[in-house]
């Protein structure tokens, strides 16, 4: 059963360049969140976003894998989550393929992720039920980490 | 900041491991209460209590068939769960697009 979120992106830059963007505090602040990251296994750092009910706005992290320029992993804890984010880089002809896996969803959240991403529930939900739900999502709404935390905080777990 | 519509009933219903397993079981077929109680090795009052929570969340529906009460899955409220996961996906997609912009601007 899949209990992870997986994303694959290709960027027209060499792995070294992408690696720097993933492992430099200033760069991470630019594309993800303000932080005190250091490229060292075991380093504990925090990323800060807007607080929300049930979430103090702090994502607590610890570097667990640092294998330049191939793989970076850190824990992602806060707002009721105890998960891991893993970034894997591969050189390709056109630059770099980045695979991001957000894993470790347990209990109810693991079930929710697996129901949606595996086992065919998604296709049924998309086909039959989602049209009714789409109306409730604001037009062009971009969801930030704070909104995300909001969701997590109302999950009763 | 838009706060998505999430019914606490649905989250409460799926917060329990037994109820999640019951939903998975009912996804396969419609079942009478007795069969569910046997499958999960629970007393009738215990299984009825779980079914009541699922019914209040709109995740199961029941009907009388002879002397048995049959339960079936009605997954529509799971769209709220779909939204929960979708927002997560949107978050990362947004961040990965920001990474693309970052690479473009700083290269």
XYZ file of C-alpha atoms in Angstrom:
264
model
C 0.000 0.000 0.000
C 1.426 3.354 -0.991
C 1.587 5.777 1.896
C 3.844 8.299 0.286
C 3.560 11.297 -1.981
C 5.913 11.190 -4.951
C 6.776 13.950 -7.413
C 9.126 13.850 -10.387
C 10.420 17.049 -11.997
C 13.039 17.725 -14.635
C 15.109 20.875 -14.482
C 17.359 22.195 -17.270
C 20.370 22.560 -14.966
C 23.115 20.132 -13.947
C 22.752 18.175 -10.686
C 25.411 20.284 -8.939
C 23.346 23.395 -9.526
C 20.121 21.794 -8.275
C 22.000 20.302 -5.318
C 23.107 23.773 -4.234
C 19.518 24.983 -4.312
C 18.509 22.041 -2.113
C 21.305 22.350 0.419
C 21.883 26.069 0.949
C 19.833 27.768 3.670
C 19.415 30.955 1.623
C 18.219 29.038 -1.428
C 15.840 26.868 0.611
C 14.393 30.055 2.108
C 13.766 31.319 -1.407
C 11.805 28.314 -2.696
C 10.544 26.533 0.418
C 10.611 28.301 3.812
C 12.908 30.366 6.052
C 15.188 27.940 7.860
C 18.510 27.319 9.601
C 19.597 24.361 7.477
C 23.221 23.209 7.419
C 24.494 20.487 5.093
C 25.517 17.984 7.766
C 23.975 14.623 8.682
C 22.411 14.847 12.132
C 21.985 18.628 11.928
C 18.666 19.672 13.422
C 16.978 22.655 11.888
C 13.627 24.377 11.736
C 11.579 25.812 8.948
C 9.114 28.526 9.807
C 5.828 29.419 8.287
C 2.649 31.120 9.385
C 1.153 29.498 12.500
C -2.341 28.051 12.283
C -4.692 26.514 14.847
C -3.032 23.354 16.151
C 0.247 24.205 14.441
C 2.884 26.575 15.809
C 4.205 27.210 12.304
C 7.463 25.368 12.930
C 8.482 22.317 10.943
C 11.177 20.462 12.868
C 13.731 18.713 10.712
C 16.873 16.642 10.996
C 19.206 15.827 8.118
C 19.319 12.037 7.751
C 20.918 11.558 4.312
C 23.427 13.833 2.578
C 25.035 12.275 -0.474
C 26.067 15.070 -2.869
C 24.877 15.535 -5.540
C 22.553 12.547 -5.416
C 20.377 12.362 -2.355
C 19.173 14.536 0.513
C 16.702 13.415 3.173
C 15.407 15.107 6.291
C 12.660 14.438 8.797
C 9.547 16.620 8.599
C 7.782 16.922 11.956
C 5.119 19.327 13.123
C 1.396 19.987 12.984
C 0.718 16.342 13.843
C 3.029 14.925 11.178
C 6.082 12.741 11.707
C 7.313 12.161 8.181
C 10.397 12.213 5.935
C 11.172 14.195 2.790
C 13.689 12.606 0.407
C 15.113 14.366 -2.663
C 16.926 12.235 -5.242
C 18.823 13.741 -8.184
C 19.748 11.956 -11.410
C 21.678 13.456 -14.301
C 19.750 13.301 -17.596
C 20.558 14.598 -21.089
C 18.585 17.760 -20.530
C 19.763 18.459 -16.991
C 18.513 16.877 -13.795
C 15.626 14.678 -12.831
C 14.488 15.377 -9.270
C 12.319 12.870 -7.423
C 10.755 14.056 -4.192
C 9.186 11.464 -1.930
C 7.290 12.570 1.171
C 6.820 9.395 3.187
C 6.040 8.072 6.638
C 2.342 8.975 6.858
C 1.052 6.677 9.589
C -2.264 5.626 11.064
C -5.192 7.595 9.720
C -3.042 9.835 7.544
C -1.288 6.828 6.054
C -4.651 5.273 5.277
C -5.891 8.500 3.711
C -2.852 8.851 1.495
C -2.972 5.187 0.472
C -6.722 5.266 -0.240
C -6.277 8.204 -2.508
C -3.030 7.257 -4.224
C -3.466 3.518 -4.499
C -6.094 0.881 -4.848
C -8.340 2.549 -7.381
C -10.239 4.769 -4.989
C -8.765 7.799 -6.653
C -10.115 6.973 -10.077
C -13.584 6.327 -8.678
C -13.478 9.470 -6.594
C -12.262 11.498 -9.557
C -14.891 10.130 -11.881
C -17.898 10.027 -9.641
C -17.486 12.229 -6.626
C -14.999 14.948 -7.323
C -17.157 17.062 -9.636
C -19.358 17.805 -6.649
C -16.400 18.786 -4.513
C -14.655 21.002 -7.045
C -17.104 23.796 -6.427
C -15.825 24.074 -2.882
C -12.234 24.798 -3.903
C -11.594 28.491 -4.459
C -10.677 29.583 -7.991
C -6.945 29.608 -8.542
C -6.356 29.209 -4.828
C -2.758 28.465 -3.993
C -2.288 26.594 -0.803
C 0.559 27.556 1.453
C 2.165 25.601 4.232
C -0.077 27.387 6.717
C -3.216 26.185 4.966
C -1.692 22.774 4.814
C -1.028 22.793 8.528
C -4.592 23.933 9.050
C -5.758 20.792 7.366
C -3.437 18.610 9.318
C -4.481 20.191 12.572
C -8.118 19.299 12.138
C -7.360 15.664 11.637
C -7.886 14.546 15.246
C -4.776 12.446 15.395
C -6.575 32.199 3.656
C -9.270 29.787 2.540
C -10.007 27.090 5.042
C -11.247 24.028 3.224
C -14.511 22.455 4.148
C -13.685 19.443 6.250
C -16.307 17.653 8.242
C -14.986 16.542 11.587
C -17.349 13.564 11.358
C -15.456 12.062 8.438
C -12.098 12.468 10.151
C -13.489 11.065 13.394
C -14.881 8.114 11.484
C -11.604 7.221 9.802
C -9.447 8.004 12.848
C -10.195 4.526 14.195
C -8.263 1.609 12.746
C -11.150 -0.851 13.048
C -13.505 1.485 11.223
C -10.936 1.964 8.448
C -10.734 -1.817 8.103
C -14.539 -1.998 8.026
C -14.645 0.521 5.187
C -12.073 -1.528 3.291
C -14.163 -4.669 3.871
C -17.409 -2.981 2.793
C -15.719 -1.766 -0.330
C -15.697 -5.385 -1.469
C -19.348 -6.173 -0.824
C -22.503 -5.298 1.041
C -22.629 -7.204 4.347
C -25.030 -7.930 7.190
C -24.092 -6.774 10.687
C -23.539 -10.346 11.864
C -20.988 -11.062 9.154
C -19.106 -7.870 10.000
C -19.086 -8.772 13.691
C -17.659 -12.193 12.828
C -15.064 -10.786 10.433
C -13.778 -8.399 13.048
C -14.283 -10.633 16.069
C -16.324 -7.964 17.826
C -19.519 -8.066 19.876
C -22.712 -6.935 18.176
C -22.968 -3.786 20.346
C -19.350 -2.907 19.494
C -19.794 -3.365 15.752
C -23.116 -1.483 15.878
C -21.412 1.425 17.602
C -18.741 1.585 14.866
C -21.420 1.378 12.174
C -23.334 4.211 13.818
C -20.262 6.470 13.654
C -19.703 5.540 9.997
C -23.357 6.139 9.181
C -23.378 9.551 10.861
C -20.380 10.481 8.730
C -22.309 9.353 5.660
C -19.742 6.691 4.831
C -22.118 3.731 5.012
C -25.823 3.237 4.357
C -28.037 0.443 5.584
C -31.209 -1.324 4.524
C -33.369 -4.033 5.999
C -33.420 -7.345 4.178
C -35.660 -9.881 5.865
C -34.393 -10.156 9.400
C -30.972 -8.772 8.572
C -29.673 -5.233 8.363
C -27.311 -4.885 5.407
C -24.525 -2.278 5.259
C -22.818 -0.892 2.181
C -20.118 1.675 1.516
C -21.194 5.161 0.399
C -17.824 6.761 -0.310
C -18.914 10.243 -1.346
C -17.687 11.925 1.895
C -14.226 10.588 1.099
C -13.942 13.488 -1.335
C -13.003 15.506 1.746
C -10.098 13.165 2.265
C -9.222 13.513 -1.387
C -9.069 17.261 -0.840
C -6.805 16.810 2.186
C -4.337 14.840 0.077
C -4.768 17.194 -2.893
C -3.806 20.193 -0.819
C -0.689 18.323 0.187
C 0.135 17.627 -3.422
C -0.581 21.251 -4.322
C 1.794 22.389 -1.595
C 4.706 20.396 -2.974
C 3.885 21.170 -6.613
C 3.901 24.863 -5.702
C 7.236 24.538 -3.903
C 8.807 22.598 -6.779
C 7.669 25.315 -9.200
C 9.247 27.865 -6.873
C 12.449 25.812 -7.037
C 12.288 26.009 -10.831
C 11.954 29.797 -10.634
C 14.784 29.953 -8.141
C 17.076 27.956 -10.449
C 16.195 30.176 -13.387
C 16.787 33.427 -11.569
C 19.972 32.443 -9.768
C 21.650 30.562 -12.617
